[in-house]
């Protein structure tokens, strides 16, 4: 990590706010991940000016339809992102024939090359929009250089890097730390009060990157970037000189990926290279020399996913007998072959129905510049990025009126899944059309209001409007006076509304095993009048729902990581799935995976159908769901009293759960939860004092359970 002091960061934030007159009337869309340093301005810079931060719904955070809806609804005035995200917004608006919000006055672009056509393209929608290029390094407090982009001449190869921000300095120096003349390339160095203190607990790397100029005595950061002075005093950025690359706005050290690959026992040597145009989008490709028991690409991808962020996992893996070497014995990256995108996962032939489905296939193949994609081939392994997936969604929405749920598509990125989603969407529309025709002429408005929606509602504003209709509450004609019931007036009743809610953020301290024991005790078997008894109901007193626990490494004191079966009769945990672990990829990529990554443990409720089906037949699974719901509610109440938090998770990859829990053919995993120590304020808001505040709180909370 990079150690930044408050002075350096505040200098950058105040300069930006003053330079662009950011004030209380502004709204900034928080589109960047909190792990990306652009988010520092989204929150601290915005709030320092008295402006407002507009948040995204986590499950729609990569959907430009959601960005546009939020920007319009909340009158967003400032856009701050890598260039690719603004390009995706413009593409979506153009494909749907929609306008960008007129409130947008400033677009700050940084983190990657800005396409020279993008400023003109976005100004085609908003002629008065101020477009600015910002640059620098995390090691120098977010941004250190700025260039206001006016009209871009047709002969420009790139957008200039610009001039240094206030109290910061940019230099183009040679190997002897002397200033380079105009037009002569050199190494870029940053100086000024924005410089970081160094790298956290890495003195060697700090000494290598932060130097003192021998003549001026000024402390400088060596960026590893190349550039040159232009005659007007601006600096032109020329790219990297070392083994770092920028992919999707993230600065990546290729050696870090190579080291993680070589940590796999079957990998003898590995090299990673970034492919793509110099100023275009990049894709990571790995080249591997393996031993006789060569792993497949999927195994290596999963291996890296357990060690690195998702954006550092290569899109392709090429297996070589030996790495190409130069005359001096170093790996010659220029001789690495362009990766062949593997399509061996052909699977059963996909029978397409109608011209629309043929068009879906064509759109995907055009996006990937690849013909003949197999129905179950992983699009990400074929080189698609999350940005490509969003663009595919934009094209489908514009041409076919079908917008796939992007998180679902990224969870299973195949043509077969995309076609299945399209057919499901088309089926819902047919049902709706049939229902609407049957209801034509009906006079009862209440019945008409309850016709099935024609598609799953994804836009958060539309979801809130749908909730506000309260279709679950029945309105009956007055047949006499209603009986008013008094509400409990005690504080304990009011506190339930905050304490019994889902918690998605957890403290990172290890959970005491005592707390876990007390939590599971509410599921234990007791005795009443000499007969076994539980604290929750079950159909016929059969109790067919089993509870399993997964403990993450070093997150529960005194317990080894792994899976356990909870024996309610003995109030004990019995190990299962020895040697197996639960990968974060088992959870939904955008919403539930971050929750699991922060949690200390996971709970799974599994129905043993052999214990109920002989008595209840086809209704058995329904009764198991009811029982699991009662168990989850009991655990939620107990967790609040113990200082723990729980979050319900409706979908987990069964391919990982079954072997982890050693499930048999009569088992059905029906529900799960993740938990940990409750983080202060992680219940999505302040405690509810009375019913009168519940409505205001509902307007800002997100849905607790994602199914």
XYZ file of C-alpha atoms in Angstrom:
707
model
C 0.000 0.000 0.000
C 0.959 3.633 -0.517
C 1.219 5.871 2.558
C -0.353 9.271 1.814
C -0.512 12.037 4.412
C -3.571 14.240 4.808
C -1.720 17.342 3.610
C -0.930 15.886 0.202
C -4.417 14.527 -0.434
C -6.141 17.695 0.795
C -3.931 19.824 -1.478
C -5.150 17.891 -4.510
C -8.796 17.987 -3.455
C -8.800 21.720 -2.723
C -7.050 22.525 -5.996
C -9.643 20.571 -8.005
C -12.540 22.168 -6.129
C -11.145 25.670 -6.646
C -10.090 25.062 -10.257
C -13.534 23.811 -11.292
C -15.656 25.861 -8.853
C -17.131 22.813 -7.141
C -19.772 23.874 -4.628
C -22.896 22.821 -2.701
C -25.056 22.696 -5.820
C -22.874 19.996 -7.434
C -23.584 16.274 -7.511
C -20.882 13.663 -8.214
C -21.709 10.125 -9.353
C -19.562 7.693 -7.324
C -18.848 5.305 -10.186
C -15.310 4.223 -9.245
C -14.600 1.272 -6.988
C -13.517 2.169 -3.456
C -10.272 0.283 -4.155
C -9.491 2.790 -6.931
C -7.958 6.110 -5.884
C -10.398 8.168 -7.985
C -12.966 7.382 -5.298
C -10.972 9.541 -2.849
C -12.207 12.610 -4.702
C -15.727 11.216 -5.108
C -16.212 11.283 -1.355
C -13.679 13.553 0.353
C -13.382 16.166 -2.397
C -17.126 16.297 -2.950
C -18.094 16.509 0.703
C -15.348 19.058 1.405
C -17.109 21.411 -1.025
C -20.535 20.759 0.480
C -21.584 18.892 -2.653
C -23.475 15.589 -2.693
C -22.349 12.075 -3.594
C -24.763 9.992 -5.674
C -24.331 6.277 -5.008
C -24.998 3.330 -7.285
C -26.923 0.197 -6.466
C -24.188 -2.464 -6.016
C -25.821 -5.055 -8.274
C -26.114 -2.501 -11.097
C -22.805 -0.722 -10.564
C -21.458 -1.718 -14.003
C -24.647 -1.015 -15.947
C -24.637 2.281 -17.900
C -28.445 2.231 -17.931
C -28.279 2.621 -14.161
C -25.625 5.341 -14.409
C -27.777 7.359 -16.784
C -30.875 6.902 -14.645
C -29.088 7.970 -11.473
C -27.363 10.904 -13.160
C -30.652 12.193 -14.523
C -32.712 11.551 -11.404
C -30.243 13.265 -9.051
C -29.042 15.997 -11.457
C -25.411 14.859 -11.462
C -23.133 17.704 -12.521
C -19.643 16.143 -12.295
C -18.437 12.920 -13.912
C -15.182 11.400 -12.581
C -13.963 8.112 -14.090
C -11.560 6.359 -16.397
C -12.268 7.259 -20.049
C -13.749 3.856 -20.924
C -16.674 4.311 -18.536
C -17.682 7.665 -20.024
C -17.426 6.053 -23.467
C -19.779 3.282 -22.325
C -22.282 5.864 -21.046
C -22.270 7.671 -24.397
C -22.614 4.361 -26.292
C -25.613 3.387 -24.193
C -27.314 6.771 -24.608
C -26.793 6.651 -28.380
C -28.028 3.057 -28.688
C -31.224 3.916 -26.783
C -31.751 7.315 -28.398
C -31.525 8.954 -24.981
C -30.007 12.272 -23.931
C -27.262 12.762 -21.394
C -28.469 14.788 -18.385
C -28.332 18.512 -19.048
C -27.078 19.025 -15.479
C -23.687 17.484 -16.383
C -21.167 20.342 -16.635
C -17.755 18.733 -16.002
C -16.171 15.430 -17.016
C -12.857 14.574 -15.317
C -11.090 11.700 -17.092
C -7.993 9.944 -15.778
C -6.363 6.590 -15.195
C -5.870 5.581 -18.838
C -5.437 6.861 -22.382
C -8.282 9.134 -23.491
C -9.458 8.280 -27.038
C -8.931 11.398 -29.130
C -12.499 11.088 -30.483
C -14.208 10.885 -27.072
C -14.310 14.626 -26.166
C -15.954 15.548 -29.479
C -18.348 12.623 -29.219
C -19.597 13.502 -25.741
C -19.874 17.178 -26.646
C -22.173 16.126 -29.454
C -24.662 15.468 -26.647
C -23.609 18.295 -24.312
C -21.888 21.108 -26.269
C -21.088 23.125 -23.128
C -19.544 20.182 -21.256
C -16.104 20.909 -19.852
C -13.846 17.887 -20.472
C -10.588 17.658 -18.516
C -7.711 15.185 -18.560
C -6.133 14.486 -15.167
C -3.106 12.336 -14.453
C -0.421 11.422 -11.998
C 0.095 8.522 -9.630
C -1.328 7.125 -6.438
C 2.132 7.819 -4.988
C 1.486 11.551 -5.518
C -1.990 11.984 -3.995
C -4.320 10.943 -6.818
C -3.634 13.606 -9.449
C -0.656 15.845 -10.157
C -1.219 17.102 -13.701
C -4.123 18.532 -15.676
C -5.046 19.401 -19.261
C -8.325 21.117 -20.242
C -9.451 19.490 -23.505
C -10.789 21.892 -26.089
C -11.199 21.083 -29.762
C -8.960 18.138 -30.651
C -7.052 18.678 -33.933
C -7.398 15.751 -36.357
C -3.625 15.151 -36.434
C -3.294 14.603 -32.664
C -2.158 11.101 -31.730
C -3.064 11.529 -28.080
C -4.450 13.999 -25.565
C -1.601 15.915 -23.846
C -0.845 15.086 -20.218
C -0.823 18.803 -19.334
C 0.789 20.918 -16.637
C 1.297 20.334 -12.921
C -1.419 21.099 -10.390
C -0.971 23.658 -7.614
C 1.938 22.979 -5.234
C 3.041 20.035 -7.373
C 5.731 19.716 -10.027
C 6.295 17.492 -13.067
C 9.671 16.945 -14.695
C 10.984 15.202 -17.825
C 14.524 14.042 -16.945
C 17.246 11.929 -18.517
C 19.236 9.120 -16.891
C 21.434 11.734 -15.167
C 18.394 13.601 -13.783
C 18.921 16.521 -16.177
C 15.990 18.323 -17.817
C 15.164 17.101 -21.311
C 14.724 19.655 -24.134
C 11.400 20.123 -25.929
C 10.336 17.079 -28.003
C 13.007 14.801 -26.462
C 11.567 11.829 -24.532
C 12.593 11.280 -20.947
C 11.466 9.810 -17.670
C 8.630 11.502 -15.776
C 9.230 12.549 -12.165
C 6.787 14.180 -9.738
C 7.652 16.591 -6.948
C 5.755 18.758 -4.497
C 3.690 18.338 -1.356
C 1.550 15.575 -2.833
C 4.328 12.981 -2.629
C 3.592 9.905 -0.552
C 5.619 9.024 2.515
C 6.486 5.772 0.791
C 5.254 2.211 0.577
C 3.833 0.623 3.704
C 6.524 -1.494 5.376
C 8.599 -1.708 2.182
C 11.729 0.354 2.664
C 13.519 -1.143 -0.335
C 10.751 -0.228 -2.780
C 10.415 3.211 -1.176
C 14.116 3.892 -1.624
C 13.985 2.755 -5.262
C 10.994 4.909 -6.233
C 11.444 8.055 -4.084
C 14.759 9.803 -4.624
C 16.447 13.071 -3.717
C 17.701 15.126 -6.668
C 21.483 15.501 -6.251
C 21.553 19.170 -7.306
C 18.248 20.675 -6.157
C 17.813 18.494 -3.094
C 14.152 18.076 -3.999
C 12.447 14.803 -3.138
C 11.012 13.206 -6.315
C 8.927 10.213 -7.255
C 10.123 8.228 -10.263
C 6.875 7.266 -12.025
C 8.282 4.761 -14.520
C 6.394 6.659 -17.241
C 7.916 8.267 -20.315
C 7.021 11.681 -21.696
C 8.315 14.807 -23.381
C 7.864 18.564 -23.198
C 5.752 20.247 -25.873
C 6.584 23.801 -27.043
C 3.651 25.290 -25.106
C 4.940 23.900 -21.804
C 2.562 20.966 -21.632
C 3.851 17.418 -21.256
C 2.960 14.627 -23.655
C 2.579 11.173 -22.109
C 4.387 8.416 -24.054
C 3.693 5.268 -22.003
C 5.548 3.023 -19.590
C 9.233 2.113 -19.616
C 8.981 -0.839 -17.239
C 6.950 -3.991 -16.754
C 3.812 -2.189 -15.583
C 0.697 -1.816 -17.711
C -2.686 -0.160 -17.359
C -5.730 -2.432 -17.776
C -9.236 -1.036 -17.235
C -7.683 1.929 -15.412
C -5.676 -0.200 -12.955
C -1.886 -0.037 -12.853
C -0.690 -3.636 -12.898
C 2.749 -5.072 -12.190
C 3.098 -8.036 -14.549
C 5.723 -9.585 -12.321
C 3.195 -9.908 -9.518
C 0.945 -12.030 -11.746
C 3.910 -14.093 -12.924
C 4.969 -14.800 -9.344
C 1.444 -15.926 -8.444
C 1.351 -18.214 -11.468
C 4.698 -19.765 -10.622
C 3.360 -20.464 -7.151
C 1.183 -23.178 -8.730
C 2.929 -26.544 -8.181
C 2.556 -27.610 -11.833
C 3.956 -24.364 -13.320
C 7.685 -24.280 -14.018
C 7.839 -20.792 -15.556
C 5.382 -18.074 -16.528
C 5.328 -14.747 -18.346
C 2.442 -12.303 -18.707
C 2.036 -9.795 -21.508
C -0.574 -7.143 -22.254
C -2.021 -7.194 -25.771
C -3.830 -4.312 -27.435
C -3.223 -1.054 -29.239
C -0.861 1.389 -27.541
C -3.687 3.779 -26.688
C -6.516 1.253 -26.738
C -7.934 -1.337 -24.401
C -5.519 -3.961 -23.101
C -6.005 -7.657 -22.374
C -3.695 -9.737 -20.227
C -2.318 -12.961 -21.704
C -0.355 -15.544 -19.710
C 2.290 -17.875 -21.166
C 3.053 -20.956 -19.125
C 5.670 -23.708 -19.151
C 4.206 -26.582 -17.141
C 5.384 -29.988 -16.039
C 3.906 -33.241 -17.324
C 0.758 -32.845 -15.202
C -0.123 -29.628 -16.989
C -3.122 -27.777 -15.488
C -5.837 -26.420 -17.752
C -6.640 -22.734 -18.176
C -9.613 -22.948 -15.833
C -7.499 -24.323 -13.000
C -4.896 -21.583 -13.405
C -7.605 -18.927 -13.562
C -9.107 -20.189 -10.298
C -5.638 -20.356 -8.747
C -4.995 -16.682 -9.567
C -8.488 -15.608 -8.504
C -7.665 -16.839 -5.018
C -4.530 -14.680 -4.853
C -5.168 -11.580 -6.975
C -7.942 -9.080 -7.768
C -10.170 -10.081 -10.678
C -8.720 -7.413 -13.000
C -5.280 -9.076 -12.683
C -6.438 -12.516 -13.876
C -5.334 -12.986 -17.525
C -8.005 -13.498 -20.169
C -6.024 -16.288 -21.846
C -3.417 -18.929 -20.989
C -1.027 -20.233 -23.650
C 1.064 -23.317 -22.864
C 4.601 -23.391 -24.310
C 7.404 -25.938 -24.271
C 9.849 -23.138 -23.411
C 9.814 -19.354 -23.130
C 11.547 -17.474 -25.988
C 14.854 -15.964 -24.877
C 16.941 -13.118 -26.255
C 20.684 -13.354 -26.962
C 21.482 -12.267 -23.382
C 19.234 -14.939 -21.906
C 16.277 -12.743 -20.950
C 12.682 -13.530 -21.888
C 11.980 -11.970 -25.285
C 8.379 -10.785 -24.900
C 8.257 -9.593 -28.502
C 8.481 -13.242 -29.655
C 5.571 -14.445 -27.543
C 2.802 -15.620 -29.889
C -0.499 -13.804 -29.997
C -2.825 -15.872 -27.817
C -5.165 -18.248 -29.573
C -8.553 -17.894 -27.980
C -9.562 -21.414 -27.054
C -13.012 -22.491 -28.205
C -12.743 -26.179 -27.445
C -15.667 -25.937 -25.018
C -18.062 -26.565 -27.863
C -20.669 -28.501 -25.898
C -23.968 -29.476 -27.486
C -24.958 -27.527 -30.563
C -27.036 -24.454 -29.851
C -30.257 -24.453 -31.881
C -31.166 -20.848 -32.564
C -34.795 -19.815 -32.880
C -35.525 -16.925 -35.192
C -33.507 -14.001 -36.543
C -33.310 -12.298 -33.129
C -31.240 -15.115 -31.635
C -28.969 -15.185 -34.696
C -28.497 -11.455 -34.175
C -27.532 -12.019 -30.514
C -24.763 -14.394 -31.611
C -23.581 -11.901 -34.247
C -23.431 -9.062 -31.703
C -21.290 -11.148 -29.341
C -18.967 -12.291 -32.123
C -18.590 -8.710 -33.375
C -17.732 -7.499 -29.871
C -15.045 -10.163 -29.463
C -13.919 -10.020 -33.111
C -14.212 -13.790 -33.196
C -16.285 -16.164 -35.350
C -17.871 -19.447 -34.388
C -17.994 -19.024 -30.600
C -19.084 -22.248 -28.895
C -22.315 -22.138 -26.885
C -20.633 -22.923 -23.546
C -17.257 -21.268 -24.204
C -16.429 -18.802 -21.431
C -16.474 -15.355 -23.056
C -14.005 -14.017 -20.477
C -11.540 -16.757 -21.376
C -11.957 -15.737 -25.009
C -10.703 -12.249 -24.154
C -13.895 -10.418 -23.229
C -13.626 -7.875 -20.425
C -16.405 -6.621 -18.191
C -16.483 -3.547 -20.425
C -17.096 -5.778 -23.465
C -19.989 -7.433 -21.625
C -21.529 -4.030 -20.912
C -21.167 -3.063 -24.562
C -22.853 -6.297 -25.609
C -25.715 -5.391 -23.274
C -25.921 -1.910 -24.816
C -26.105 -3.348 -28.345
C -28.771 -5.917 -27.412
C -30.850 -3.268 -25.695
C -30.629 -0.904 -28.644
C -31.390 -3.478 -31.346
C -33.652 -6.026 -29.685
C -35.092 -4.238 -26.665
C -33.506 -6.926 -24.483
C -31.088 -5.899 -21.748
C -29.552 -8.878 -19.921
C -28.891 -8.653 -16.211
C -25.162 -7.976 -16.423
C -24.245 -9.520 -13.074
C -25.974 -12.765 -14.072
C -24.228 -12.780 -17.425
C -20.812 -12.191 -15.826
C -21.478 -15.031 -13.381
C -21.975 -17.412 -16.347
C -20.526 -15.638 -19.403
C -21.561 -17.988 -22.224
C -23.670 -17.691 -25.346
C -25.913 -20.478 -24.072
C -26.677 -18.520 -20.902
C -27.258 -15.323 -22.853
C -29.705 -17.058 -25.204
C -31.455 -18.646 -22.200
C -31.817 -15.216 -20.589
C -33.268 -13.844 -23.819
C -35.788 -16.688 -24.050
C -36.800 -16.184 -20.427
C -37.282 -12.470 -21.064
C -39.297 -13.186 -24.202
C -41.422 -15.736 -22.294
C -42.232 -13.199 -19.586
C -43.324 -10.714 -22.218
C -45.585 -13.284 -23.881
C -47.208 -14.105 -20.550
C -47.738 -10.435 -19.890
C -49.234 -9.816 -23.312
C -51.606 -12.756 -22.848
C -52.601 -11.535 -19.393
C -53.157 -8.019 -20.664
C -55.342 -9.237 -23.519
C -57.374 -11.340 -21.096
C -57.773 -8.353 -18.804
C -58.768 -5.988 -21.596
C -62.036 -4.313 -20.820
C -61.900 -5.188 -17.121
C -63.252 -2.352 -15.025
C -61.668 -3.223 -11.691
C -58.630 -0.920 -11.464
C -57.283 -2.785 -8.444
C -57.033 -5.986 -10.482
C -55.575 -4.094 -13.415
C -52.873 -2.607 -11.173
C -51.776 -6.134 -10.280
C -50.997 -7.419 -13.763
C -47.569 -9.024 -13.959
C -44.751 -6.652 -14.909
C -43.457 -7.326 -18.426
C -39.867 -7.771 -17.278
C -37.711 -7.895 -14.198
C -37.335 -4.320 -12.971
C -33.635 -3.403 -12.737
C -33.622 0.384 -12.566
C -33.455 1.395 -8.857
C -35.861 4.300 -9.346
C -38.413 2.050 -11.019
C -37.920 -0.511 -8.249
C -38.649 2.127 -5.619
C -41.737 3.235 -7.521
C -42.914 -0.378 -7.710
C -42.344 -0.819 -3.969
C -44.281 2.362 -3.281
C -47.375 0.798 -4.882
C -47.463 -1.718 -2.011
C -49.266 -4.350 -4.037
C -48.779 -6.805 -1.188
C -51.205 -4.811 0.942
C -54.861 -5.362 0.192
C -57.361 -2.514 0.060
C -60.881 -3.684 0.896
C -64.110 -1.719 0.514
C -65.297 -0.429 3.853
C -67.808 -2.913 5.294
C -67.714 -1.432 8.767
C -65.297 0.359 11.088
C -61.763 -1.035 11.193
C -60.321 -2.090 14.539
C -57.292 0.086 15.379
C -54.524 -1.804 17.179
C -52.088 -0.038 19.530
C -48.358 -0.386 18.791
C -45.904 -1.269 21.568
C -44.350 1.922 22.906
C -41.164 0.449 24.382
C -37.710 1.155 22.936
C -36.919 -2.536 22.517
C -39.677 -2.862 19.932
C -38.412 0.134 17.947
C -34.832 -1.161 18.020
C -35.815 -4.345 16.215
C -36.158 -2.427 12.955
C -32.456 -1.599 12.955
C -31.020 -4.602 14.792
C -32.809 -7.291 12.798
C -31.717 -6.065 9.393
C -29.137 -7.630 7.099
C -25.515 -6.581 7.626
C -23.212 -6.503 4.599
C -20.061 -5.029 6.150
C -18.148 -6.646 8.989
C -15.252 -5.933 11.293
C -12.126 -7.837 10.316
C -11.343 -9.041 13.842
C -11.516 -12.780 14.455
C -14.813 -13.937 15.957
C -14.630 -15.552 19.384
C -15.690 -19.179 19.177
C -17.933 -18.509 22.177
C -20.025 -16.085 20.113
C -20.368 -18.646 17.331
C -21.407 -21.282 19.864
C -24.031 -18.950 21.353
C -25.339 -18.127 17.880
C -25.754 -21.774 16.857
C -27.270 -22.629 20.229
C -30.588 -21.227 19.035
C -30.692 -24.125 16.522
C -29.759 -26.771 19.087
C -32.055 -29.572 20.160
C -33.524 -29.205 23.630
C -36.025 -31.220 25.621
C -39.581 -30.468 26.746
C -41.659 -32.930 28.728
C -39.145 -35.632 27.866
C -39.427 -35.094 24.098
C -36.930 -33.430 21.716
C -37.757 -29.761 21.127
C -36.425 -26.899 18.983
C -36.952 -23.139 19.059
C -38.412 -23.059 15.535
C -41.246 -24.990 13.856
C -40.987 -27.829 11.346
C -43.594 -29.692 9.316
C -44.650 -32.791 11.230
C -41.832 -32.218 13.725
C -39.434 -33.836 11.213
C -36.734 -31.107 11.140
C -35.231 -32.125 7.778
C -33.191 -28.905 7.294
C -29.526 -29.331 8.199
C -27.119 -26.513 9.085
C -23.535 -26.300 7.841
C -20.826 -23.785 8.697
C -17.850 -22.603 6.651
C -15.078 -20.800 8.564
C -12.607 -18.631 6.658
C -8.886 -18.782 7.528
C -7.982 -16.953 10.767
C -11.483 -15.500 11.141
C -12.751 -17.565 14.094
C -10.489 -17.857 17.122
C -9.355 -21.395 17.850
C -11.043 -22.962 14.817
C -9.401 -24.340 11.720
C -10.644 -23.011 8.401
C -13.021 -25.269 6.543
C -16.543 -26.664 6.476
C -18.474 -28.228 9.355
C -21.816 -29.943 9.882
C -23.675 -28.585 12.902
C -25.000 -31.474 15.006
C -27.975 -29.955 16.890
C -28.319 -32.919 19.252
C -24.766 -32.718 20.546
C -24.311 -28.948 19.916
C -21.036 -29.644 18.114
C -19.374 -29.036 14.755
C -18.265 -32.051 12.710
C -15.691 -31.379 9.896
C -16.723 -32.067 6.291
C -15.029 -31.635 2.921
C -11.537 -31.889 4.354
C -8.947 -29.971 2.370
C -11.581 -28.025 0.424
C -12.210 -24.297 0.571
C -15.006 -22.013 -0.563
C -13.943 -19.722 -3.389
C -15.355 -16.185 -3.553
C -16.368 -16.905 -7.162
C -19.194 -19.039 -5.760
C -21.035 -15.792 -5.083
C -22.606 -13.190 -7.359
C -19.762 -11.077 -8.760
C -21.092 -7.589 -8.054
C -23.234 -7.874 -4.923
C -22.673 -10.958 -2.818
C -18.993 -11.642 -3.509
C -17.772 -8.451 -1.738
C -20.026 -9.316 1.213
C -18.559 -12.818 1.460
C -15.006 -11.487 1.131
C -15.517 -9.288 4.200
C -17.319 -11.933 6.244
C -15.799 -14.323 8.791
C -18.026 -17.311 8.124
C -20.892 -18.631 6.014
C -23.938 -20.695 6.989
C -25.753 -23.110 4.682
C -29.219 -24.595 5.138
C -29.592 -27.923 3.342
C -32.778 -29.967 3.033
C -32.462 -33.719 3.504
C -35.440 -34.774 1.376
C -35.178 -38.363 2.559
C -36.284 -37.100 5.997
C -39.530 -35.484 4.774
C -40.543 -36.622 1.276
C -42.132 -39.952 2.348
C -44.655 -37.936 4.389
C -45.181 -34.766 2.350
C -44.332 -35.692 -1.237
C -44.138 -32.799 -3.688
C -44.783 -30.253 -0.924
C -41.613 -31.283 0.902
C -39.307 -28.618 -0.540
C -41.868 -25.878 0.180
C -41.961 -26.898 3.832
C -38.152 -26.957 3.941
C -38.035 -23.381 2.669
C -40.456 -22.330 5.404
C -38.317 -24.049 8.031
C -35.114 -22.439 6.706
C -36.803 -19.035 6.851
C -37.718 -19.580 10.506
C -34.146 -20.655 11.270
C -32.681 -17.615 9.496
C -34.963 -15.230 11.390
C -34.046 -16.845 14.710
C -30.338 -16.536 13.902
C -30.747 -12.892 12.834
C -32.355 -12.005 16.163
C -29.712 -13.889 18.143
C -26.859 -12.334 16.147
C -27.947 -8.802 17.051
C -27.761 -9.626 20.769
C -24.256 -11.093 20.349
C -22.764 -8.200 18.371
C -22.736 -10.286 15.197
C -24.250 -9.472 11.835
C -25.756 -11.776 9.218
C -26.724 -11.302 5.584
C -28.961 -13.658 3.644
C -27.599 -14.928 0.325
C -30.079 -16.498 -2.032
C -27.729 -17.924 -4.651
C -24.394 -19.746 -4.305
C -22.689 -21.914 -6.918
C -23.932 -25.456 -6.130
C -20.862 -26.892 -7.875
C -18.739 -25.610 -4.994
C -21.192 -26.158 -2.163
C -21.945 -29.855 -2.811
C -18.362 -31.204 -2.510
C -17.519 -28.769 0.277
C -20.399 -30.051 2.433
C -20.174 -33.652 1.109
C -23.809 -33.574 0.019
C -25.573 -36.654 -1.313
C -28.252 -37.177 -3.976
C -31.135 -36.483 -1.555
C -29.693 -33.173 -0.324
C -30.869 -29.781 -1.626
C -29.011 -26.591 -0.676
C -31.827 -24.063 -0.262
C -30.464 -20.980 1.508
C -27.293 -19.471 2.944
C -26.057 -16.590 5.060
C -22.695 -14.931 5.674
C -21.693 -13.292 8.925
C -19.085 -11.734 11.121
C -18.621 -9.138 13.812
C -21.108 -6.325 13.268
C -19.401 -3.167 12.015
C -20.538 0.027 13.675
C -23.123 1.616 11.405
C -23.280 -1.457 9.119
C -27.029 -1.747 9.547
C -27.510 0.773 6.710
C -28.494 3.675 8.898
C -29.305 5.051 12.323
C -31.652 3.113 14.620
C -35.334 3.576 13.880
C -36.916 5.562 16.693
C -40.525 5.088 15.691
C -42.704 4.092 12.760
C -42.779 7.649 11.471
C -39.083 7.407 10.383
C -39.397 4.089 8.636
C -40.506 5.555 5.312
C -37.563 7.946 5.067
C -35.173 5.130 5.854
C -36.713 2.826 3.264
C -35.987 5.377 0.587
C -32.241 5.023 1.002
C -31.734 1.421 1.977
C -30.913 -1.274 -0.504
C -32.697 -4.582 -0.618
C -31.405 -6.867 2.101
C -31.517 -10.206 0.314
C -30.376 -10.791 -3.257
C -32.002 -13.916 -4.677
